[in-house]
mmCIF file of C-alpha atoms and ligand atoms in Angstrom:
data_model
loop_
_atom_site.group_PDB
_atom_site.id
_atom_site.type_symbol
_atom_site.label_atom_id
_atom_site.label_comp_id
_atom_site.label_asym_id
_atom_site.label_seq_id
_atom_site.Cartn_x
_atom_site.Cartn_y
_atom_site.Cartn_z
ATOM 1 C CA MET A 1 139.256 126.065 113.501
ATOM 2 C CA PRO A 2 141.876 127.615 115.855
ATOM 3 C CA VAL A 3 141.105 127.292 119.553
ATOM 4 C CA LEU A 4 141.834 129.722 122.378
ATOM 5 C CA THR A 5 143.597 127.337 124.781
ATOM 6 C CA GLU A 6 144.570 129.957 127.379
ATOM 7 C CA PRO A 7 142.786 133.052 128.689
ATOM 8 C CA TYR A 8 142.733 135.952 126.233
ATOM 9 C CA PRO A 9 146.089 137.753 126.722
ATOM 10 C CA GLU A 10 145.996 140.764 129.028
ATOM 11 C CA SER A 11 148.934 142.749 127.653
ATOM 12 C CA ARG A 12 149.053 144.506 124.287
ATOM 13 C CA SER A 13 152.258 142.783 123.222
ATOM 14 C CA ARG A 14 151.005 139.303 124.099
ATOM 15 C CA ARG A 15 147.716 139.977 122.361
ATOM 16 C CA ASP A 16 149.561 141.202 119.259
ATOM 17 C CA SER A 17 151.616 137.980 119.140
ATOM 18 C CA TRP A 18 148.574 135.798 119.688
ATOM 19 C CA ILE A 19 146.578 137.557 116.957
ATOM 20 C CA LEU A 20 149.493 137.374 114.514
ATOM 21 C CA SER A 21 150.076 133.676 115.250
ATOM 22 C CA LEU A 22 146.567 132.845 114.033
ATOM 23 C CA ARG A 23 146.693 134.707 110.736
ATOM 24 C CA GLN A 24 146.443 132.918 107.427
ATOM 25 C CA ASP A 25 148.241 134.013 104.258
ATOM 26 C CA ARG A 26 147.615 137.402 102.706
ATOM 27 C CA ASN A 27 145.977 137.696 99.311
ATOM 28 C CA PRO A 28 148.345 138.558 96.479
ATOM 29 C CA VAL A 29 148.006 142.288 95.729
ATOM 30 C CA ASP A 30 149.764 144.611 93.306
ATOM 31 C CA PRO A 31 151.247 147.918 94.570
ATOM 32 C CA ARG A 32 150.355 149.522 91.224
ATOM 33 C CA ARG A 33 146.648 148.690 91.488
ATOM 34 C CA PRO A 34 143.917 149.293 94.053
ATOM 35 C CA TYR A 35 142.731 145.921 95.298
ATOM 36 C CA GLY A 36 139.139 146.932 94.658
ATOM 37 C CA PHE A 37 137.080 149.795 93.283
ATOM 38 C CA PHE A 38 133.425 150.296 92.485
ATOM 39 C CA VAL A 39 130.631 152.850 92.522
ATOM 40 C CA GLU A 40 127.810 152.949 95.048
ATOM 41 C CA GLU A 41 125.098 155.437 95.799
ATOM 42 C CA GLU A 42 125.061 156.961 99.239
ATOM 43 C CA MET A 43 122.884 159.667 100.685
ATOM 44 C CA ASP A 44 124.901 162.782 101.407
ATOM 45 C CA LEU A 45 124.425 165.492 104.025
ATOM 46 C CA ARG A 46 121.952 167.292 101.793
ATOM 47 C CA GLY A 47 119.731 164.241 101.411
ATOM 48 C CA HIS A 48 120.877 163.606 97.841
ATOM 49 C CA LEU A 49 121.864 160.126 96.630
ATOM 50 C CA ALA A 50 125.407 160.783 95.530
ATOM 51 C CA ARG A 51 127.310 158.707 93.013
ATOM 52 C CA THR A 52 130.204 157.593 95.180
ATOM 53 C CA ALA A 53 133.465 155.915 94.174
ATOM 54 C CA VAL A 54 134.916 153.463 96.671
ATOM 55 C CA ILE A 55 138.606 152.852 96.040
ATOM 56 C CA MET A 56 140.403 150.258 98.150
ATOM 57 C CA LEU A 57 144.041 151.261 98.054
ATOM 58 C CA THR A 58 146.825 148.713 98.224
ATOM 59 C CA ASN A 59 149.500 149.680 100.727
ATOM 60 C CA ARG A 60 151.481 148.614 103.763
ATOM 61 C CA GLU A 61 149.406 147.091 106.516
ATOM 62 C CA CYS A 62 148.166 149.027 109.509
ATOM 63 C CA PRO A 63 150.528 149.012 112.526
ATOM 64 C CA TRP A 64 147.726 148.180 114.969
ATOM 65 C CA ARG A 65 146.556 144.618 115.607
ATOM 66 C CA CYS A 66 142.861 144.810 116.353
ATOM 67 C CA VAL A 67 141.546 141.377 117.153
ATOM 68 C CA MET A 68 138.569 141.655 114.796
ATOM 69 C CA CYS A 69 140.485 143.101 111.842
ATOM 70 C CA ASP A 70 140.826 141.223 108.574
ATOM 71 C CA LEU A 71 141.891 144.194 106.455
ATOM 72 C CA TRP A 72 145.554 143.094 106.571
ATOM 73 C CA LYS A 73 144.649 140.350 104.088
ATOM 74 C CA ASN A 74 144.833 142.800 101.186
ATOM 75 C CA THR A 75 147.948 144.695 102.255
ATOM 76 C CA LEU A 76 151.687 144.596 101.635
ATOM 77 C CA THR A 77 154.467 144.037 104.153
ATOM 78 C CA ASP A 78 156.464 147.013 102.808
ATOM 79 C CA SER A 79 155.596 150.609 102.029
ATOM 80 C CA VAL A 80 154.705 151.445 98.445
ATOM 81 C CA PRO A 81 157.056 153.839 96.621
ATOM 82 C CA PRO A 82 156.010 157.488 96.211
ATOM 83 C CA GLY A 83 153.709 157.793 93.219
ATOM 84 C CA ALA A 84 152.121 154.345 93.574
ATOM 85 C CA ILE A 85 149.060 155.546 95.496
ATOM 86 C CA THR A 86 148.509 158.308 92.943
ATOM 87 C CA LYS A 87 148.665 155.739 90.135
ATOM 88 C CA GLN A 88 146.147 153.547 91.960
ATOM 89 C CA VAL A 89 143.727 156.437 92.357
ATOM 90 C CA GLU A 90 144.169 157.354 88.712
ATOM 91 C CA PHE A 91 143.618 153.754 87.612
ATOM 92 C CA ALA A 92 140.296 153.552 89.448
ATOM 93 C CA MET A 93 139.060 157.046 88.588
ATOM 94 C CA ASP A 94 139.732 156.483 84.881
ATOM 95 C CA ARG A 95 137.459 153.460 84.950
ATOM 96 C CA LEU A 96 134.661 154.606 87.232
ATOM 97 C CA GLY A 97 133.398 157.611 85.318
ATOM 98 C CA PRO A 98 132.275 160.878 86.917
ATOM 99 C CA VAL A 99 131.477 160.695 90.614
ATOM 100 C CA GLU A 100 130.437 163.247 93.191
ATOM 101 C CA VAL A 101 132.012 161.637 96.248
ATOM 102 C CA VAL A 102 135.133 159.485 96.643
ATOM 103 C CA LYS A 103 135.927 157.104 99.492
ATOM 104 C CA LEU A 104 139.634 156.350 99.612
ATOM 105 C CA TYR A 105 139.889 153.395 101.944
ATOM 106 C CA ASN A 106 143.293 151.922 102.574
ATOM 107 C CA SER A 107 142.894 149.083 105.120
ATOM 108 C CA GLY A 108 144.403 151.284 107.809
ATOM 109 C CA SER A 109 145.027 154.998 108.074
ATOM 110 C CA PHE A 110 145.364 157.387 105.173
ATOM 111 C CA PHE A 111 147.449 159.569 107.496
ATOM 112 C CA ASP A 112 149.960 156.800 108.237
ATOM 113 C CA PRO A 113 152.957 158.009 106.188
ATOM 114 C CA ARG A 114 154.209 154.446 105.826
ATOM 115 C CA ALA A 115 150.919 153.542 104.128
ATOM 116 C CA VAL A 116 150.315 156.663 102.036
ATOM 117 C CA PRO A 117 153.427 158.776 101.364
ATOM 118 C CA VAL A 118 152.786 162.412 102.197
ATOM 119 C CA GLU A 119 154.476 163.335 98.889
ATOM 120 C CA ASP A 120 151.478 161.785 97.124
ATOM 121 C CA TYR A 121 148.843 164.014 98.707
ATOM 122 C CA ALA A 122 149.032 166.790 96.097
ATOM 123 C CA ALA A 123 148.855 164.447 93.108
ATOM 124 C CA VAL A 124 146.054 162.417 94.694
ATOM 125 C CA ALA A 125 144.095 165.614 95.352
ATOM 126 C CA ASP A 126 144.659 166.594 91.744
ATOM 127 C CA ARG A 127 143.234 163.268 90.486
ATOM 128 C CA LEU A 128 140.158 163.875 92.653
ATOM 129 C CA ARG A 129 139.352 167.256 91.124
ATOM 130 C CA GLY A 130 135.727 167.216 90.109
ATOM 131 C CA SER A 131 134.535 165.288 93.146
ATOM 132 C CA ARG A 132 132.998 167.532 95.736
ATOM 133 C CA HIS A 133 133.627 165.387 98.799
ATOM 134 C CA VAL A 134 136.370 162.955 99.804
ATOM 135 C CA ILE A 135 136.296 160.473 102.664
ATOM 136 C CA VAL A 136 139.436 158.819 104.026
ATOM 137 C CA GLU A 137 139.854 156.564 107.046
ATOM 138 C CA SER A 138 142.251 156.889 109.941
ATOM 139 C CA HIS A 139 143.049 155.605 113.392
ATOM 140 C CA PRO A 140 142.302 158.497 115.803
ATOM 141 C CA ALA A 141 145.940 158.529 116.967
ATOM 142 C CA LEU A 142 147.048 159.655 113.489
ATOM 143 C CA VAL A 143 144.655 162.587 113.271
ATOM 144 C CA GLY A 144 146.835 165.714 113.220
ATOM 145 C CA ASP A 145 148.646 168.104 110.891
ATOM 146 C CA ARG A 146 148.558 165.764 107.906
ATOM 147 C CA VAL A 147 144.767 166.100 107.883
ATOM 148 C CA LEU A 148 145.145 169.844 107.404
ATOM 149 C CA ARG A 149 147.604 169.275 104.612
ATOM 150 C CA LEU A 150 145.205 167.053 102.709
ATOM 151 C CA ARG A 151 142.240 169.329 103.429
ATOM 152 C CA ASP A 152 144.056 172.306 101.946
ATOM 153 C CA LEU A 153 144.930 170.438 98.753
ATOM 154 C CA LEU A 154 141.467 169.118 98.002
ATOM 155 C CA GLN A 155 139.056 170.985 95.802
ATOM 156 C CA GLY A 156 136.091 169.487 97.665
ATOM 157 C CA THR A 157 135.387 168.927 101.332
ATOM 158 C CA LEU A 158 137.058 166.265 103.471
ATOM 159 C CA GLU A 159 135.551 163.769 105.880
ATOM 160 C CA VAL A 160 137.550 161.386 108.067
ATOM 161 C CA ALA A 161 136.160 157.992 109.035
ATOM 162 C CA LEU A 162 137.310 156.858 112.475
ATOM 163 C CA GLY A 163 136.811 153.430 114.014
ATOM 164 C CA LEU A 164 134.970 153.893 117.284
ATOM 165 C CA GLU A 165 134.195 150.159 117.243
ATOM 166 C CA THR A 166 132.294 150.165 120.543
ATOM 167 C CA ALA A 167 131.446 152.536 123.370
ATOM 168 C CA GLN A 168 131.791 149.671 125.869
ATOM 169 C CA PRO A 169 135.160 150.660 127.404
ATOM 170 C CA GLU A 170 136.297 147.216 128.595
ATOM 171 C CA VAL A 171 135.436 145.635 125.262
ATOM 172 C CA LEU A 172 137.178 148.449 123.395
ATOM 173 C CA GLN A 173 140.310 147.793 125.400
ATOM 174 C CA LYS A 174 140.158 144.070 124.661
ATOM 175 C CA LEU A 175 139.707 144.677 120.945
ATOM 176 C CA ASN A 176 143.360 145.774 121.049
ATOM 177 C CA LYS A 177 142.827 149.000 119.145
ATOM 178 C CA GLY A 178 145.083 150.953 121.478
ATOM 179 C CA MET A 179 142.485 153.688 121.840
ATOM 180 C CA THR A 180 140.242 154.960 124.604
ATOM 181 C CA LEU A 181 136.858 156.617 124.216
ATOM 182 C CA GLU A 182 138.449 159.862 125.341
ATOM 183 C CA GLN A 183 141.033 159.680 122.550
ATOM 184 C CA PHE A 184 138.260 159.059 120.041
ATOM 185 C CA ALA A 185 136.371 162.106 121.340
ATOM 186 C CA GLN A 186 139.539 164.243 121.177
ATOM 187 C CA ALA A 187 140.157 163.265 117.552
ATOM 188 C CA CYS A 188 136.552 164.203 116.732
ATOM 189 C CA ASP A 189 136.968 167.571 118.494
ATOM 190 C CA TYR A 190 140.098 168.289 116.504
ATOM 191 C CA LEU A 191 138.469 167.400 113.188
ATOM 192 C CA ARG A 192 135.350 169.387 113.859
ATOM 193 C CA GLY A 193 137.493 172.313 114.987
ATOM 194 C CA ILE A 194 139.126 172.464 111.552
ATOM 195 C CA GLY A 195 135.859 172.038 109.701
ATOM 196 C CA ILE A 196 136.202 168.391 108.749
ATOM 197 C CA GLY A 197 133.328 165.927 108.875
ATOM 198 C CA VAL A 198 133.525 162.790 110.980
ATOM 199 C CA ARG A 199 132.142 159.362 110.220
ATOM 200 C CA ALA A 200 132.311 156.663 112.893
ATOM 201 C CA PHE A 201 132.586 152.931 112.330
ATOM 202 C CA VAL A 202 130.655 150.964 114.939
ATOM 203 C CA ILE A 203 130.886 147.173 115.130
ATOM 204 C CA VAL A 204 127.641 145.367 115.827
ATOM 205 C CA GLN A 205 128.268 142.539 118.286
ATOM 206 C CA PRO A 206 132.045 142.664 118.518
ATOM 207 C CA PRO A 207 133.881 139.910 120.387
ATOM 208 C CA PHE A 208 133.433 139.862 124.198
ATOM 209 C CA THR A 209 129.858 141.115 123.714
ATOM 210 C CA PRO A 210 127.149 138.546 124.382
ATOM 211 C CA GLU A 211 124.272 138.447 121.938
ATOM 212 C CA ARG A 212 121.815 139.719 124.580
ATOM 213 C CA GLU A 213 123.908 142.912 125.024
ATOM 214 C CA ALA A 214 124.830 143.472 121.406
ATOM 215 C CA GLY A 215 121.884 145.691 120.475
ATOM 216 C CA TYR A 216 122.238 147.773 123.632
ATOM 217 C CA TRP A 217 125.939 148.487 123.102
ATOM 218 C CA ALA A 218 125.646 149.184 119.409
ATOM 219 C CA LYS A 219 122.944 151.760 120.209
ATOM 220 C CA ARG A 220 125.081 153.343 122.935
ATOM 221 C CA SER A 221 127.947 153.456 120.432
ATOM 222 C CA ILE A 222 125.749 155.299 117.941
ATOM 223 C CA ASP A 223 124.799 157.751 120.715
ATOM 224 C CA PHE A 224 128.450 158.243 121.637
ATOM 225 C CA ALA A 225 129.498 158.841 118.026
ATOM 226 C CA PHE A 226 126.784 161.464 117.537
ATOM 227 C CA ASP A 227 127.645 163.049 120.919
ATOM 228 C CA CYS A 228 131.188 163.446 119.544
ATOM 229 C CA GLY A 229 129.823 165.262 116.515
ATOM 230 C CA ALA A 230 129.888 162.489 113.903
ATOM 231 C CA GLY A 231 127.746 163.274 110.887
ATOM 232 C CA ALA A 232 127.439 159.642 109.889
ATOM 233 C CA VAL A 233 127.752 156.238 111.533
ATOM 234 C CA SER A 234 128.619 153.112 109.568
ATOM 235 C CA LEU A 235 127.542 149.907 111.273
ATOM 236 C CA ILE A 236 129.884 147.000 110.631
ATOM 237 C CA PRO A 237 128.498 143.539 111.357
ATOM 238 C CA ALA A 238 131.256 141.649 113.205
ATOM 239 C CA ARG A 239 132.570 138.749 111.177
ATOM 240 C CA ALA A 240 134.972 135.858 111.615
ATOM 241 C CA GLY A 241 137.613 135.085 109.026
ATOM 242 C CA ASN A 242 140.949 136.272 110.372
ATOM 243 C CA GLY A 243 141.987 133.341 112.593
ATOM 244 C CA ALA A 244 141.691 135.143 115.935
ATOM 245 C CA MET A 245 137.937 135.557 115.546
ATOM 246 C CA GLU A 246 137.499 131.829 114.921
ATOM 247 C CA ALA A 247 139.472 131.089 118.104
ATOM 248 C CA LEU A 248 137.286 133.508 120.062
ATOM 249 C CA GLN A 249 134.199 131.916 118.558
ATOM 250 C CA THR A 250 135.291 128.450 119.647
ATOM 251 C CA SER A 251 135.841 129.705 123.193
ATOM 252 C CA GLY A 252 132.458 131.467 123.235
ATOM 253 C CA ALA A 253 133.887 135.009 123.317
ATOM 254 C CA PHE A 254 132.499 135.780 119.875
ATOM 255 C CA GLU A 255 129.093 134.831 118.501
ATOM 256 C CA PRO A 256 128.145 135.394 114.859
ATOM 257 C CA LEU A 257 125.376 137.941 114.880
ATOM 258 C CA ARG A 258 121.807 137.724 113.677
ATOM 259 C CA ILE A 259 120.648 139.962 110.889
ATOM 260 C CA THR A 260 117.686 140.908 113.090
ATOM 261 C CA THR A 261 120.092 142.527 115.586
ATOM 262 C CA VAL A 262 121.491 144.669 112.794
ATOM 263 C CA GLU A 263 117.989 145.668 111.717
ATOM 264 C CA GLU A 264 117.104 146.671 115.281
ATOM 265 C CA VAL A 265 120.243 148.790 115.630
ATOM 266 C CA MET A 266 119.768 150.395 112.222
ATOM 267 C CA GLU A 267 116.180 151.304 113.071
ATOM 268 C CA TYR A 268 117.335 152.863 116.322
ATOM 269 C CA GLY A 269 120.042 154.876 114.603
ATOM 270 C CA LEU A 270 117.708 156.219 111.933
ATOM 271 C CA THR A 271 114.966 157.177 114.354
ATOM 272 C CA GLN A 272 117.396 159.284 116.410
ATOM 273 C CA LYS A 273 117.630 161.670 113.433
ATOM 274 C CA ARG A 274 121.041 162.872 114.588
ATOM 275 C CA GLY A 275 122.865 162.028 111.378
ATOM 276 C CA ARG A 276 123.058 159.399 108.659
ATOM 277 C CA VAL A 277 123.367 155.744 109.580
ATOM 278 C CA PHE A 278 124.578 153.085 107.170
ATOM 279 C CA VAL A 279 125.088 149.349 107.428
ATOM 280 C CA ASP A 280 128.070 147.823 105.713
ATOM 281 C CA LEU A 281 126.654 144.938 103.699
ATOM 282 C CA TRP A 282 129.853 143.903 101.951
ATOM 283 C CA ASP A 283 129.959 140.595 103.867
ATOM 284 C CA ALA A 284 126.243 140.283 104.484
ATOM 285 C CA GLN A 285 126.224 136.546 103.807
ATOM 286 C CA LEU A 286 128.095 135.975 107.091
ATOM 287 C CA MET A 287 125.186 137.158 109.230
ATOM 288 C CA ARG A 288 122.883 134.528 110.722
ATOM 289 C CA ALA A 289 119.414 134.612 109.275
ATOM 290 C CA CYS A 290 116.408 132.422 108.702
ATOM 291 C CA ALA A 291 116.481 130.961 105.208
ATOM 292 C CA GLY A 292 112.903 132.071 104.621
ATOM 293 C CA CYS A 293 113.477 135.797 105.083
ATOM 294 C CA ARG A 294 117.225 136.406 104.712
ATOM 295 C CA GLU A 295 116.838 138.048 101.307
ATOM 296 C CA LEU A 296 113.904 140.183 102.425
ATOM 297 C CA ARG A 297 115.838 141.417 105.440
ATOM 298 C CA LEU A 298 118.886 142.201 103.340
ATOM 299 C CA GLU A 299 116.713 144.119 100.932
ATOM 300 C CA ARG A 300 115.191 145.980 103.855
ATOM 301 C CA LEU A 301 118.653 147.004 105.064
ATOM 302 C CA ARG A 302 119.656 148.094 101.553
ATOM 303 C CA TRP A 303 116.508 150.183 101.327
ATOM 304 C CA MET A 304 117.137 151.839 104.709
ATOM 305 C CA ASN A 305 120.739 152.549 103.662
ATOM 306 C CA ARG A 306 119.562 154.331 100.547
ATOM 307 C CA GLN A 307 116.524 156.098 101.917
ATOM 308 C CA GLN A 308 117.739 156.874 105.447
ATOM 309 C CA ARG A 309 114.282 156.014 106.739
ATOM 310 C CA THR A 310 112.988 152.966 108.575
ATOM 311 C CA ALA A 311 111.223 150.404 106.445
ATOM 312 C CA LEU A 312 108.270 148.227 107.399
ATOM 313 C CA ALA A 313 109.321 145.304 109.590
ATOM 314 C CA ILE A 314 109.517 141.850 108.009
ATOM 315 C CA ASP A 315 106.833 139.562 109.324
ATOM 316 C CA CYS A 316 108.206 136.033 109.007
ATOM 317 C CA LYS A 317 106.317 133.147 110.562
ATOM 318 C CA ASP A 318 109.371 130.873 110.337
ATOM 319 C CA CYS A 319 111.673 133.000 112.446
ATOM 320 C CA GLN A 320 109.002 133.856 114.985
ATOM 321 C CA ASP A 321 108.361 130.176 115.615
ATOM 322 C CA ALA A 322 111.917 128.938 115.542
ATOM 323 C CA PRO A 323 115.333 130.351 116.345
ATOM 324 C CA ALA A 324 117.232 131.842 113.420
ATOM 325 C CA THR A 325 119.563 129.355 111.795
ATOM 326 C CA VAL A 326 123.142 129.829 110.740
HETATM 327 S S1 LIG B 1 143.109 150.254 113.311
HETATM 328 FE FE1 LIG B 1 141.649 149.595 111.706
HETATM 329 S S2 LIG B 1 142.898 148.781 110.050
HETATM 330 FE FE2 LIG B 1 144.203 148.954 111.858
HETATM 331 S S3 LIG B 1 144.137 146.908 112.774
HETATM 332 FE FE3 LIG B 1 142.559 148.155 113.765
HETATM 333 S S4 LIG B 1 140.668 147.779 112.592
HETATM 334 FE FE4 LIG B 1 142.404 147.055 111.344
HETATM 335 ZN ZN1 LIG B 2 112.354 134.285 108.800
#
């Protein structure tokens, strides 16, 4: 496991180099194919469980170097040629069957022209005809005219997912996202001003956040996202696996989180009734949990995701009597 031998770098450029130096190899990916695609059901704004396509586009990696990010693993070092993203969307849509909602996630920003060529927008929008809502992700710094361009080409409505990560300003700065809370709020204002929905990604227990503060800051992050007008918040359990996170874990700056923290934050988010709250369970096995109730707790989170209501708490004698195990 890599070790952080010196203090965490203060400057952006030194942090970038340190984060890059700890990376492992990328996974082999094909510019003609999305690196993943599947269908899930997600409750929409109207309270309807919508058949939703999730398409993970293969493209050039994001230019930012967030310390917790592992999305670069399924990216390319060069831009894809015009037409490739359209082909990827077509490939997935042909195999997924009819869907109401499409999430086009691209391990970075849809509005980064080096990741998704602007020339592809019209053809992509054409392939998405028939879906009534499209969600793409973007760094707040890239929210601008290209959003309008995509919005005007789509048959359905557009929603942009922005990484808030955390409302704790010092931690946000250390995450190396190159974004302030004010910039996040400005991007939300812009999107709402042009009639586009906002979804915020919030990390539960990011690095530099002790376990005892994790629930508090995740809840404040949910509050902040809804204050900015987000219609949905997606909670992302922090995970190791990119080199830098392992180094931070060894130095004590990152602690793998307990599933019970995620449950507590999810319950809080749902009871606010300010918008939808989801938990990303794609890497659920990385959360710490007691062996006796892990599956029950996961099922509880899945249920809350689908129903958008709190579920009865899990009463487990094992984890009340003893600390949760890894
Ligand atoms: S902005 Fe998003 S995709 Fe880019 S490095 Fe940060 S977390 Fe990863
Ligand atoms: Zn238990």
